Every structure is written in structure tokens, then in C-alpha cells.
CSV table of C-alpha atoms and ligand atoms in Angstrom, one decimal:
chain,number,residue,atom,x,y,z
K,1,MET,CA,10.5,-11.1,22.8
K,2,ASN,CA,8.3,-12.9,25.2
K,3,LEU,CA,5.0,-11.4,26.5
K,4,LEU,CA,6.5,-10.4,29.9
K,5,HIS,CA,9.0,-8.2,28.1
K,6,LEU,CA,6.4,-6.8,25.8
K,7,SER,CA,4.0,-5.9,28.7
K,8,LEU,CA,6.9,-4.1,30.6
K,9,LEU,CA,7.6,-2.0,27.5
K,10,LEU,CA,3.8,-1.1,27.1
K,11,LEU,CA,3.4,-0.5,30.9
K,12,PRO,CA,4.6,3.3,30.8
K,13,LEU,CA,2.1,4.1,28.2
K,14,ALA,CA,-0.7,2.9,30.3
K,15,THR,CA,0.3,4.6,33.4
K,16,ALA,CA,-1.3,7.9,34.4
K,17,GLN,CA,0.6,11.0,33.5
K,18,SER,CA,2.6,12.4,36.5
K,19,LEU,CA,3.5,16.0,37.5
K,20,SER,CA,7.1,15.0,37.1
K,21,ASP,CA,6.4,14.2,33.4
K,22,LEU,CA,4.8,17.6,33.0
K,23,TYR,CA,7.7,19.6,34.6
K,24,VAL,CA,10.7,19.9,32.2
K,25,SER,CA,14.1,21.8,32.6
K,26,GLN,CA,14.3,22.2,28.9
K,27,ALA,CA,11.6,23.0,26.2
K,28,PRO,CA,11.1,19.6,24.4
K,29,SER,CA,11.9,18.9,20.9
K,30,SER,CA,8.3,18.5,19.6
K,31,PRO,CA,4.9,19.8,20.8
K,32,ARG,CA,3.5,18.2,24.0
K,33,PRO,CA,2.2,19.7,27.3
K,34,TYR,CA,4.8,21.0,29.6
K,35,VAL,CA,5.8,23.3,32.4
K,36,VAL,CA,9.2,25.2,32.7
K,37,PRO,CA,10.0,26.7,36.1
K,38,HIS,CA,11.4,30.3,36.1
K,39,TYR,CA,15.1,30.3,35.5
K,40,ALA,CA,15.4,26.7,34.4
K,41,ASN,CA,18.4,26.6,32.0
K,42,SER,CA,16.1,25.9,29.1
K,43,HIS,CA,18.4,26.0,25.9
K,44,ALA,CA,20.1,28.8,27.9
K,45,VAL,CA,23.0,30.8,26.3
K,46,THR,CA,25.1,33.7,27.3
K,47,ILE,CA,26.0,36.6,25.0
K,48,GLY,CA,28.4,38.8,26.8
K,49,SER,CA,26.7,39.6,30.3
K,50,GLN,CA,23.2,38.7,28.8
K,51,LEU,CA,21.6,35.3,29.6
K,52,TYR,CA,19.0,34.1,27.3
K,53,ARG,CA,16.5,31.3,28.1
K,54,PHE,CA,14.0,29.7,25.6
K,55,THR,CA,10.9,28.4,27.4
K,56,VAL,CA,9.1,27.8,24.1
K,57,THR,CA,11.2,27.1,21.0
K,58,GLY,CA,10.3,26.5,17.3
K,59,PRO,CA,10.4,22.7,17.8
K,60,SER,CA,8.5,22.7,21.1
K,61,SER,CA,5.6,24.9,19.6
K,62,GLY,CA,5.5,23.3,16.1
K,63,TYR,CA,7.0,26.5,14.8
K,64,ALA,CA,4.0,28.6,16.1
K,65,PHE,CA,6.2,31.1,18.3
K,66,THR,CA,9.2,31.4,20.5
K,67,LEU,CA,8.9,32.5,24.2
K,68,MET,CA,12.2,33.7,25.7
K,69,SER,CA,13.7,35.7,28.5
K,70,THR,CA,16.8,37.9,28.8
K,71,ASN,CA,18.3,38.5,32.1
K,72,ALA,CA,21.1,41.0,32.3
K,73,PRO,CA,22.8,43.9,34.5
K,74,SER,CA,22.4,47.5,33.6
K,75,SER,CA,24.7,48.5,30.7
K,76,GLY,CA,26.0,51.8,29.4
K,77,SER,CA,25.7,50.7,25.9
K,78,LEU,CA,23.0,49.1,23.5
K,79,GLY,CA,22.3,45.5,24.1
K,80,VAL,CA,22.4,44.9,20.4
K,81,LEU,CA,23.2,46.9,17.3
K,82,PRO,CA,20.1,48.2,15.4
K,83,HIS,CA,18.5,45.7,13.2
K,84,LEU,CA,15.2,44.5,11.7
K,85,HIS,CA,13.6,41.2,10.8
K,86,GLN,CA,11.7,40.8,7.6
K,87,ALA,CA,9.9,37.6,8.7
K,88,HIS,CA,9.5,37.7,12.4
K,89,TYR,CA,7.2,39.9,14.6
K,90,GLU,CA,9.0,40.6,17.8
K,91,ASN,CA,7.5,41.6,21.1
K,92,PHE,CA,9.2,43.0,24.2
K,93,PHE,CA,7.6,42.7,27.6
K,94,ASN,CA,9.2,44.0,30.8
K,95,PHE,CA,8.9,41.3,33.4
K,96,LYS,CA,11.1,43.3,35.9
K,97,GLY,CA,13.6,46.1,36.0
K,98,ARG,CA,14.1,48.7,33.3
K,99,PHE,CA,15.0,48.9,29.7
K,100,GLN,CA,14.8,51.3,26.8
K,101,LEU,CA,13.4,50.2,23.6
K,102,TRP,CA,13.8,52.0,20.2
K,103,ALA,CA,11.5,51.3,17.1
K,104,GLN,CA,11.3,52.8,13.6
K,105,HIS,CA,9.3,51.6,10.7
K,106,GLY,CA,10.5,52.6,7.2
K,107,ASP,CA,10.7,56.4,7.0
K,108,GLY,CA,8.3,56.8,9.9
K,109,GLU,CA,9.4,58.8,13.0
K,110,GLN,CA,11.9,57.0,15.5
K,111,HIS,CA,10.2,56.2,18.8
K,112,ALA,CA,11.8,55.4,21.9
K,113,ARG,CA,10.3,54.4,25.4
K,114,LEU,CA,11.5,53.6,28.9
K,115,LEU,CA,9.9,50.4,29.9
K,116,THR,CA,9.2,49.4,33.5
K,117,GLN,CA,7.6,46.3,34.8
K,118,GLY,CA,4.5,45.3,32.8
K,119,ASP,CA,5.2,47.6,29.9
K,120,TYR,CA,5.1,46.4,26.4
K,121,GLY,CA,6.6,47.3,23.1
K,122,SER,CA,5.5,46.0,19.7
K,123,VAL,CA,8.1,45.5,16.8
K,124,PRO,CA,6.4,44.2,13.7
K,125,ARG,CA,8.3,43.0,10.7
K,126,ASN,CA,10.6,45.5,8.8
K,127,THR,CA,10.9,47.7,11.9
K,128,THR,CA,14.5,48.8,13.0
K,129,HIS,CA,14.8,48.3,16.7
K,130,THR,CA,17.4,48.1,19.6
K,131,PHE,CA,17.3,48.1,23.3
K,132,GLN,CA,19.4,49.0,26.3
K,133,ILE,CA,19.2,47.3,29.8
K,134,LEU,CA,19.0,50.0,32.6
K,135,ASP,CA,18.6,48.4,36.0
K,136,PRO,CA,20.8,45.7,37.8
K,137,ASP,CA,17.9,43.0,38.0
K,138,THR,CA,16.2,43.4,34.6
K,139,GLU,CA,14.3,40.7,32.8
K,140,MET,CA,13.0,41.1,29.4
K,141,VAL,CA,10.3,38.6,28.1
K,142,GLY,CA,10.3,38.2,24.3
K,143,VAL,CA,7.6,36.6,22.1
K,144,ILE,CA,8.5,36.0,18.4
K,145,SER,CA,6.2,34.8,15.7
K,146,PRO,CA,6.7,32.5,13.9
K,147,GLY,CA,8.8,30.1,16.0
K,148,GLY,CA,12.3,29.1,15.5
K,149,PHE,CA,14.3,32.5,15.9
K,150,GLU,CA,16.2,31.1,18.7
K,151,ASP,CA,18.5,29.4,16.4
K,152,LEU,CA,20.1,32.9,15.9
K,153,PHE,CA,21.0,33.0,19.7
K,154,TYR,CA,22.2,29.4,19.7
K,155,THR,CA,24.7,30.4,16.9
K,156,LEU,CA,25.8,33.6,18.6
K,157,GLY,CA,25.9,32.6,22.2
K,158,GLN,CA,27.8,30.2,24.5
K,159,ASN,CA,25.6,27.3,25.7
K,160,TYR,CA,25.1,27.8,29.4
K,161,THR,CA,24.1,25.7,32.4
K,162,SER,CA,23.9,26.5,36.2
K,163,ALA,CA,23.4,24.5,39.4
K,164,THR,CA,21.9,27.6,41.1
K,165,ASN,CA,19.8,28.9,38.3
K,166,THR,CA,20.9,32.5,39.1
K,167,PRO,CA,19.0,34.9,36.8
K,168,TYR,CA,22.4,36.0,35.3
K,169,VAL,CA,26.0,35.6,36.1
K,170,PRO,CA,27.5,38.4,38.2
K,171,GLN,CA,30.4,39.9,36.6
K,172,ALA,CA,33.0,42.4,38.1
K,173,THR,CA,32.3,45.9,36.4
K,174,ASN,CA,36.0,45.9,35.4
K,175,ASP,CA,35.6,42.7,33.4
K,176,THR,CA,36.0,43.8,29.9
K,177,SER,CA,34.8,40.5,28.4
K,178,SER,CA,31.2,41.6,29.0
K,179,SER,CA,30.6,43.2,25.6
K,180,THR,CA,27.1,42.5,24.3
K,181,GLY,CA,25.9,41.4,21.0
K,182,PRO,CA,27.7,40.9,17.6
K,183,SER,CA,30.2,43.4,16.2
K,184,PRO,CA,29.0,45.5,13.2
K,185,ASN,CA,30.9,43.2,10.9
K,186,ASP,CA,29.3,40.1,12.4
K,187,ILE,CA,25.8,41.3,12.6
K,188,SER,CA,25.9,42.3,8.9
K,189,GLY,CA,26.5,38.5,8.2
K,190,LEU,CA,23.4,37.3,9.9
K,191,GLU,CA,20.8,37.8,7.2
K,192,SER,CA,20.2,34.0,6.8
K,193,PHE,CA,18.8,34.2,10.4
K,194,ASP,CA,16.4,37.1,9.3
K,195,VAL,CA,18.7,39.7,10.9
K,196,TYR,CA,19.3,42.7,8.7
K,197,ALA,CA,21.7,45.2,10.4
K,198,GLN,CA,20.7,48.9,10.3
K,199,LEU,CA,23.9,50.4,11.3
K,200,ASP,CA,22.9,53.9,10.1
K,201,PHE,CA,20.3,54.0,12.8
K,202,ALA,CA,21.1,56.7,15.4
K,203,PRO,CA,19.1,55.9,18.5
K,204,ARG,CA,17.6,59.2,19.8
K,205,ARG,CA,18.3,60.2,23.5
K,206,ASP,CA,15.9,63.0,23.9
K,207,LEU,CA,13.5,61.1,26.1
K,208,ALA,CA,11.2,63.2,28.4
K,209,ASN,CA,9.0,61.4,31.0
K,210,GLY,CA,10.1,58.1,29.4
K,211,SER,CA,9.2,58.8,25.8
K,212,ALA,CA,10.5,60.3,22.6
K,213,PRO,CA,8.8,62.0,20.8
K,214,ALA,CA,7.8,63.9,23.9
K,215,PRO,CA,4.4,62.8,25.1
K,216,THR,CA,1.5,65.0,23.7
K,217,THR,CA,-2.0,64.0,23.8
K,218,THR,CA,-1.3,60.3,24.5
K,219,GLY,CA,1.3,60.4,27.4
K,220,TRP,CA,3.4,57.5,28.2
K,221,HIS,CA,2.2,56.2,31.7
K,222,THR,CA,-0.4,59.0,31.8
K,223,ASP,CA,-3.1,58.4,29.3
K,224,ALA,CA,-4.9,55.6,27.8
K,225,ALA,CA,-2.9,53.7,25.2
K,226,THR,CA,-4.4,52.0,22.0
K,227,LEU,CA,-3.0,49.1,19.8
K,228,GLY,CA,-1.1,50.3,16.7
K,229,GLN,CA,-2.0,50.2,13.0
K,230,PRO,CA,-0.8,47.0,11.2
K,231,GLY,CA,2.9,47.2,10.4
K,232,GLU,CA,3.5,50.1,12.9
K,233,PRO,CA,5.5,49.8,16.2
K,234,TYR,CA,3.6,50.8,19.3
K,235,PHE,CA,3.9,50.6,23.0
K,236,VAL,CA,1.5,50.0,25.8
K,237,ALA,CA,2.3,50.9,29.3
K,238,ASN,CA,1.3,48.6,32.1
K,239,ASN,CA,-2.5,48.8,32.6
K,240,TYR,CA,-3.0,51.7,30.3
K,241,GLY,CA,-4.2,49.6,27.2
K,242,PRO,CA,-7.7,48.5,26.3
K,243,LYS,CA,-9.4,46.3,29.0
K,244,TYR,CA,-12.3,43.8,29.0
K,245,LEU,CA,-14.1,42.3,31.9
K,246,ASN,CA,-15.3,38.8,31.6
K,247,SER,CA,-17.4,37.2,34.4
K,248,ALA,CA,-19.0,34.4,32.6
K,249,HIS,CA,-16.7,31.5,33.7
K,250,GLY,CA,-17.1,31.5,37.5
K,251,ALA,CA,-14.4,34.0,38.2
K,252,TYR,CA,-13.6,37.5,37.1
K,253,GLN,CA,-11.1,38.0,34.4
K,254,ILE,CA,-9.6,41.1,32.9
K,255,VAL,CA,-8.1,40.7,29.5
K,256,GLN,CA,-5.8,43.4,28.2
K,257,PRO,CA,-4.9,42.7,24.6
K,258,LEU,CA,-1.3,43.7,23.4
K,259,VAL,CA,-1.6,42.2,19.9
K,260,THR,CA,-4.7,41.0,18.1
K,261,ASN,CA,-4.9,39.5,14.7
K,262,THR,CA,-5.5,43.0,13.3
K,263,GLN,CA,-1.8,43.8,14.3
K,264,SER,CA,-0.2,40.4,13.8
K,265,GLN,CA,-1.8,39.8,10.4
K,266,ASP,CA,-0.4,36.7,8.7
K,267,THR,CA,2.1,36.1,11.5
K,268,ASN,CA,-1.0,34.8,13.1
K,269,PHE,CA,-0.8,35.1,16.8
K,270,THR,CA,-2.5,37.1,19.7
K,271,LEU,CA,-0.7,38.3,22.8
K,272,SER,CA,-2.6,39.6,26.0
K,273,THR,CA,-2.3,39.8,29.7
K,274,ILE,CA,-5.2,38.1,31.7
K,275,ILE,CA,-5.7,39.2,35.3
K,276,MET,CA,-8.1,36.7,37.3
K,277,GLY,CA,-9.8,36.5,40.7
K,278,ARG,CA,-10.4,33.3,42.6
K,279,PRO,CA,-13.4,31.2,41.5
K,280,ARG,CA,-16.6,32.7,43.0
K,281,GLY,CA,-17.7,30.7,46.1
K,282,GLY,CA,-14.2,29.1,46.1
K,283,ASP,CA,-15.3,26.3,43.7
K,284,ASP,CA,-12.5,25.6,41.3
K,285,SER,CA,-14.6,22.8,39.7
K,286,VAL,CA,-16.3,25.9,37.9
K,287,ALA,CA,-13.1,26.6,35.9
K,288,PRO,CA,-14.0,26.1,32.3
K,289,THR,CA,-12.3,23.7,29.9
K,290,TRP,CA,-10.5,25.4,27.0
K,291,LYS,CA,-9.3,24.1,23.6
K,292,ALA,CA,-8.2,25.8,20.6
K,293,PRO,CA,-6.6,24.7,17.2
K,294,GLY,CA,-3.4,26.8,18.0
K,295,ALA,CA,-0.7,26.2,20.5
K,296,ALA,CA,-0.8,28.6,23.5
K,297,ALA,CA,1.4,29.4,26.5
K,298,PHE,CA,1.1,31.4,29.7
K,299,GLU,CA,3.9,32.9,31.8
K,300,VAL,CA,2.8,33.9,35.3
K,301,LEU,CA,3.4,37.6,36.1
K,302,GLU,CA,1.8,37.9,39.6
K,303,GLY,CA,0.5,35.4,42.1
K,304,ALA,CA,0.1,31.8,41.4
K,305,VAL,CA,-2.0,29.9,38.8
K,306,MET,CA,-3.3,26.5,38.9
K,307,VAL,CA,-3.3,24.7,35.5
K,308,ARG,CA,-4.6,21.3,34.3
K,309,ILE,CA,-3.5,20.4,30.8
K,310,GLY,CA,-4.7,17.2,29.1
K,311,ASP,CA,-4.4,14.2,31.2
K,312,TYR,CA,-1.8,15.6,33.7
K,313,PRO,CA,-2.4,16.4,37.2
K,314,VAL,CA,-3.0,20.0,38.3
K,315,ALA,CA,0.2,22.2,38.3
K,316,ARG,CA,0.8,25.2,40.5
K,317,LEU,CA,2.7,27.9,38.5
K,318,GLU,CA,4.3,30.8,40.3
K,319,MET,CA,5.8,34.0,39.1
K,320,GLY,CA,7.9,33.4,36.0
K,321,ASP,CA,6.9,30.0,35.5
K,322,VAL,CA,5.6,29.0,32.0
K,323,ALA,CA,3.1,26.5,30.9
K,324,PHE,CA,2.8,25.2,27.2
K,325,ILE,CA,-0.4,23.9,25.7
K,326,PRO,CA,-0.3,22.3,22.2
K,327,GLY,CA,-3.2,22.8,19.8
K,328,GLU,CA,-6.4,20.8,20.3
K,329,VAL,CA,-5.5,19.7,23.9
K,330,GLU,CA,-8.0,20.6,26.6
K,331,TYR,CA,-6.9,22.8,29.7
K,332,GLN,CA,-8.2,24.6,32.6
K,333,TYR,CA,-6.7,27.3,34.7
K,334,TRP,CA,-7.7,29.3,37.9
K,335,THR,CA,-6.0,30.9,40.9
K,336,GLU,CA,-6.5,30.0,44.4
K,337,GLY,CA,-5.3,33.5,45.7
K,338,ALA,CA,-7.1,36.8,45.3
K,339,TYR,CA,-5.3,38.1,42.3
K,340,ALA,CA,-3.2,36.5,39.6
K,341,LYS,CA,-1.9,37.9,36.3
K,342,VAL,CA,-0.4,36.0,33.3
K,343,LEU,CA,1.1,36.9,29.9
K,344,TYR,CA,-0.8,34.9,27.4
K,345,VAL,CA,0.3,34.1,23.8
K,346,SER,CA,-1.7,31.9,21.3
K,347,SER,CA,-1.3,30.9,17.7
K,348,GLY,CA,-4.1,31.7,15.5
K,349,LYS,CA,-7.3,33.7,16.0
K,350,GLU,CA,-9.2,31.5,18.7
K,351,GLY,CA,-7.2,31.9,21.8
K,352,VAL,CA,-8.7,32.1,25.2
K,353,ASP,CA,-7.9,35.9,25.2
K,354,GLN,CA,-10.0,36.6,22.0
K,355,ARG,CA,-12.9,34.5,23.4
K,356,LEU,CA,-12.8,36.2,26.7
K,357,ILE,CA,-13.0,39.6,24.9
K,358,ALA,CA,-15.9,38.4,22.8
K,359,GLY,CA,-17.7,37.4,25.8
K,360,GLY,CA,-16.7,40.3,27.9
K,361,THR,CA,-17.5,44.1,28.3
K,362,HIS,CA,-15.3,47.2,27.9
K,363,TRP,CA,-13.8,47.9,31.5
K,364,GLU,CA,-11.5,50.7,32.6
K,365,PHE,CA,-9.7,49.1,35.6
K,366,PRO,CA,-7.0,46.6,36.3
K,367,THR,CA,-9.1,45.4,39.3
K,368,PHE,CA,-12.4,43.5,39.3
K,369,PRO,CA,-15.6,44.4,41.2
K,370,ARG,CA,-16.0,44.2,44.9
K,371,TYR,CA,-18.6,41.4,44.7
Y,1,LIG,C1,24.0,24.2,22.5
Y,1,LIG,O1,22.6,24.1,22.6
Y,1,LIG,C2,21.8,23.9,21.4
Y,1,LIG,C3,20.4,24.1,21.7
Y,1,LIG,O2,20.0,24.0,23.1
Y,1,LIG,C4,22.1,22.5,20.9
Y,1,LIG,O3,21.6,22.2,19.8
Y,1,LIG,C5,23.6,22.4,20.7
Y,1,LIG,O4,24.1,21.0,20.3
Y,1,LIG,C6,24.5,22.7,22.0
Y,1,LIG,N1,25.9,23.0,21.6
Y,1,LIG,C7,26.9,22.3,22.2
Y,1,LIG,C8,28.2,22.5,21.8
Y,1,LIG,O5,26.6,21.7,23.3
Y,2,LIG,C1,9.8,43.5,4.4
Y,2,LIG,O1,10.6,44.0,3.7
Y,2,LIG,C2,10.9,43.2,2.7
Y,2,LIG,C3,12.2,43.7,1.8
Y,2,LIG,O2,12.0,45.0,1.4
Y,2,LIG,C4,9.8,43.0,1.7
Y,2,LIG,O3,10.0,42.0,0.5
Y,2,LIG,C5,8.7,42.5,2.5
Y,2,LIG,O4,7.5,42.4,1.7
Y,2,LIG,C6,8.4,43.3,3.7
Y,2,LIG,N1,7.4,42.6,4.8
Y,2,LIG,C7,6.3,43.2,5.2
Y,2,LIG,C8,5.5,42.4,6.0
Y,2,LIG,O5,6.1,44.3,4.9
Y,3,LIG,C1,38.8,43.7,38.8
Y,3,LIG,O1,38.9,44.1,40.2
Y,3,LIG,C2,39.0,43.1,41.2
Y,3,LIG,C3,38.8,43.8,42.5
Y,3,LIG,O2,39.3,45.0,42.5
Y,3,LIG,C4,40.5,42.6,40.9
Y,3,LIG,O3,40.8,41.6,41.9
Y,3,LIG,C5,40.6,42.2,39.5
Y,3,LIG,O4,41.9,41.5,39.2
Y,3,LIG,C6,40.2,43.0,38.4
Y,3,LIG,N1,40.1,42.4,37.2
Y,3,LIG,C7,40.5,43.0,36.0
Y,3,LIG,C8,40.3,42.0,34.9
Y,3,LIG,O5,41.1,44.0,36.1
Y,4,LIG,C1,6.7,65.5,32.4
Y,4,LIG,O1,5.9,65.2,33.2
Y,4,LIG,C2,5.6,66.2,34.1
Y,4,LIG,C3,4.7,65.8,35.3
Y,4,LIG,O2,3.6,65.2,34.7
Y,4,LIG,C4,5.0,67.4,33.4
Y,4,LIG,O3,4.8,68.5,34.2
Y,4,LIG,C5,6.0,67.8,32.2
Y,4,LIG,O4,5.3,68.8,31.3
Y,4,LIG,C6,6.3,66.5,31.3
Y,4,LIG,N1,7.2,67.0,30.4
Y,4,LIG,C7,7.1,66.8,29.0
Y,4,LIG,C8,8.2,67.2,28.1
Y,4,LIG,O5,6.0,66.3,28.6
Y,5,LIG,C1,-3.1,30.4,12.1
Y,5,LIG,O1,-2.9,29.6,13.2
Y,5,LIG,C2,-3.9,28.6,13.3
Y,5,LIG,C3,-3.4,27.9,14.7
Y,5,LIG,O2,-2.1,27.5,14.8
Y,5,LIG,C4,-3.8,27.6,12.3
Y,5,LIG,O3,-4.8,26.6,12.5
Y,5,LIG,C5,-4.1,28.4,11.0
Y,5,LIG,O4,-4.0,27.5,9.8
Y,5,LIG,C6,-3.2,29.6,10.9
Y,5,LIG,N1,-3.6,30.3,9.7
Y,5,LIG,C7,-2.7,30.8,8.8
Y,5,LIG,C8,-3.3,31.7,7.8
Y,5,LIG,O5,-1.6,30.5,8.8
């Protein structure tokens, strides 16, 4: 090989990173900074009428966590037969639409909730659970730790691609091929994927005001919610959980933890929503630079969020777009709008959410001060 050929080979490495390198349509096969737009067919599969997408995978996160979405029409039956996972902590977040979630740990009481936009359900290991999709344009976002659980869906589903990136494929209601999830026989054969069928579980239907057991002193969507004891399932309605206001970094931020290391234990992740106002004085150069030992990801829930990761140019993420940041990589984020909200997941104990909480104060509102 002569010198000219050698320098041509080396040239791309020396070139500055571009936005088109940052944006991917599919979560990559090893950790690196990336952005996946909403509804990209990232490792997409269909299971009956449900369309699953995996925006962060085991390989793309170094097996820290999986971030996924499920788009599906309303259904008269469960989305999957009742089951539990012994090794994986599963988190259900309502991105839009409505679904019902059931969870029971051991001999504890069976809980059911109706989840609307922004509501959250926590399903720790060894918790029997199932769900049912109830509105025509529903999107569940799932966070599963550790990463790699998507292999189950690759095995069960049909690989899927779409030129229009439709959320899910419309099907005539008389189409009987739209059964969801594996049959009783098949789900019982999935233990190698950490799926343990619980076919004796009878989902209760006695919900009142979106909750069973009936809301008492801590009503669903009426009273402040707390995070659960380690190992126990729990639910946090949108903006009813604990809140912390942080104003130390040039903009107001409100963190609402959904899972801290107290709940995740050795599954070693944290999950929060973060609300942000625009940098005070409109000066985005004040946006702080963050870095942590563990991988992290954002999914935009409302508004638009600017993100600069490592050496890549600034990206503008809108609702449903996902940014992934590997451990030890520097990043900044801020919003140019008046109000933005993200779902944030981090591996380990030192994510931005925990640091904003540590530097913040207890706060009662999902909005920040007037000045
Ligand atoms: C389906 O997708 C998975 C993961 O994205 C991939 O590993 C597999 O090779 C694909 N299978 C087919 C038949 O294309
Ligand atoms: C889950 O259940 C299995 C089987 O009973 C047990 O070995 C494991 O320790 C349990 N895991 C947790 C975190 O309790
Ligand atoms: C479903 O209904 C449509 C419109 O009425 C009809 O054209 C189609 O043949 C039906 N399909 C099945 C599977 O019955
Ligand atoms: C449901 O909510 C309504 C309105 O807040 C309340 O009056 C009623 O008592 C609730 N029902 C139950 C079973 O909690
Ligand atoms: C928790 O995660 C962090 C970040 O990924 C990692 O550095 C640490 O070793 C993990 N701790 C345990 C106990 O697995």
C-alpha cells in the first residue's frame, strides 16, 4: 500500500464528527454516542398487532439497560400472559394513550392501575405482571435492567420495517391474525429468556378510579405518591411523585425520581423525569457539562431538547427522540423553548438525576418559579 492510500484510509478518522454520524436508524452493536428518531424501525418486530422498537439495546449500552417502545391499538385482551422475570427489573411508562398494568410480588396483594400519559409502574424482579392496551394510539415505553432482554422479542416477533414509520400497522378489526403474545404452551418454554409464566394469575377487574385495590389514603391521581420498598411493585401517577427543584446550573430543572438505587438495588440503575426551563438570560453557553461512569439515555416527552455529546455537533431532539450517552463521555443538554421534559435513565448511582437531586431542594410543583 502506498502513502496516498494510507492517508485516504486515515482521513475519515481525522474528520470532525458530523450530525449524520450521530443520527442512526438502528441502535448500534456497541456503545457509542447516538440519537434515534421517534418511530425509527430500530430492531423493530411485530408480535400480533403490537409493534416493538428497541432504541437502546444490550449491545448498544454495554448491557446496562434496554430502552424500548410498544405501539399498539386498543385490545379486548391482555397484551401478554402473566409472567415474571427473576433477573430483570422492568419499568412501564405511559408515553401516550392508555393501558392497564397488573403487578403482584409473591403472596402480596395484587395491584392494578389504569395508566394515562406520564404515569409509571415499577415491576421489580420476581413480580408477576401483565398489561392490556386500552386506547387506539397507545405507546408504552419500557426500561429493563440489565440490558439484553430484547432477545426475547427478536425470538418471538417478526422482524419489521416500514417506509412511512407508522407507529403501528393498521389492521381491520375483523383480522383474526392479530392475537398478541405467545400461547400458554409457548410462554412456558421461555425460561431461558428469563420469562417465567404465571398462568394461575387471575388479573383483577375491580378497578375504581383507575386503581385496585380501591384508593384509600393515597389515591391514584389524587394524592402524593412515594417510591416503593425494595422488591415491591409500585406506581407513580404523572407529576404526583417526589420532586426536587435545582437552579444551580443556569436554568431551572425539576427532577422527579421514579427509581433510585434504593429500589433498583443490584440491578444498578436510576430512572427519573427531568423538566427544564430555558437557560436564564437565554445564554445556552451556561449549560453544564456532565459525565458519569455509567451509560445514560434521554427520551424527550415534551418540547425540544438540545444535546451535545462528546465531539458531535449539537442535536435538536423532539418528542419521542432518544439520545444515548456511553459512560465517561461528556455531554450537555438544554432547551431553547420555555418548557421541556425528558425521561432519563442512567446506569449506576451517579447519573445527572441523582446529582440534580443532591444539589436541589424539595419542591411541590411540576412548574418552576416565575423569575
Ligand atoms: C431480525 O432482527 C434481529 C435483530 O435486529 C437480527 O439479529 C436478525 O438477524 C433478524 N432476522 C432476520 C431473519 O432478518
Ligand atoms: C427471584 O426468585 C428466584 C427463584 O425463587 C430466587 O432464586 C431469586 O433470589 C429471587 N430474586 C430476588 C431479587 O429476590
Ligand atoms: C374484513 O372486512 C373487510 C371490509 O368489510 C372485508 O373486505 C374483508 O374481507 C374482511 N376480512 C376478513 C378476514 O373477514
Ligand atoms: C372515585 O372518585 C370520586 C371522585 O373523586 C369519589 O367521590 C369516589 O369516592 C371515588 N371512588 C372510590 C371507590 O374511591
Ligand atoms: C453500577 O453501574 C456503574 C455504572 O455502569 C458501574 O461502574 C458499577 O460497577 C456498577 N456497580 C455494580 C455493583 O454492578
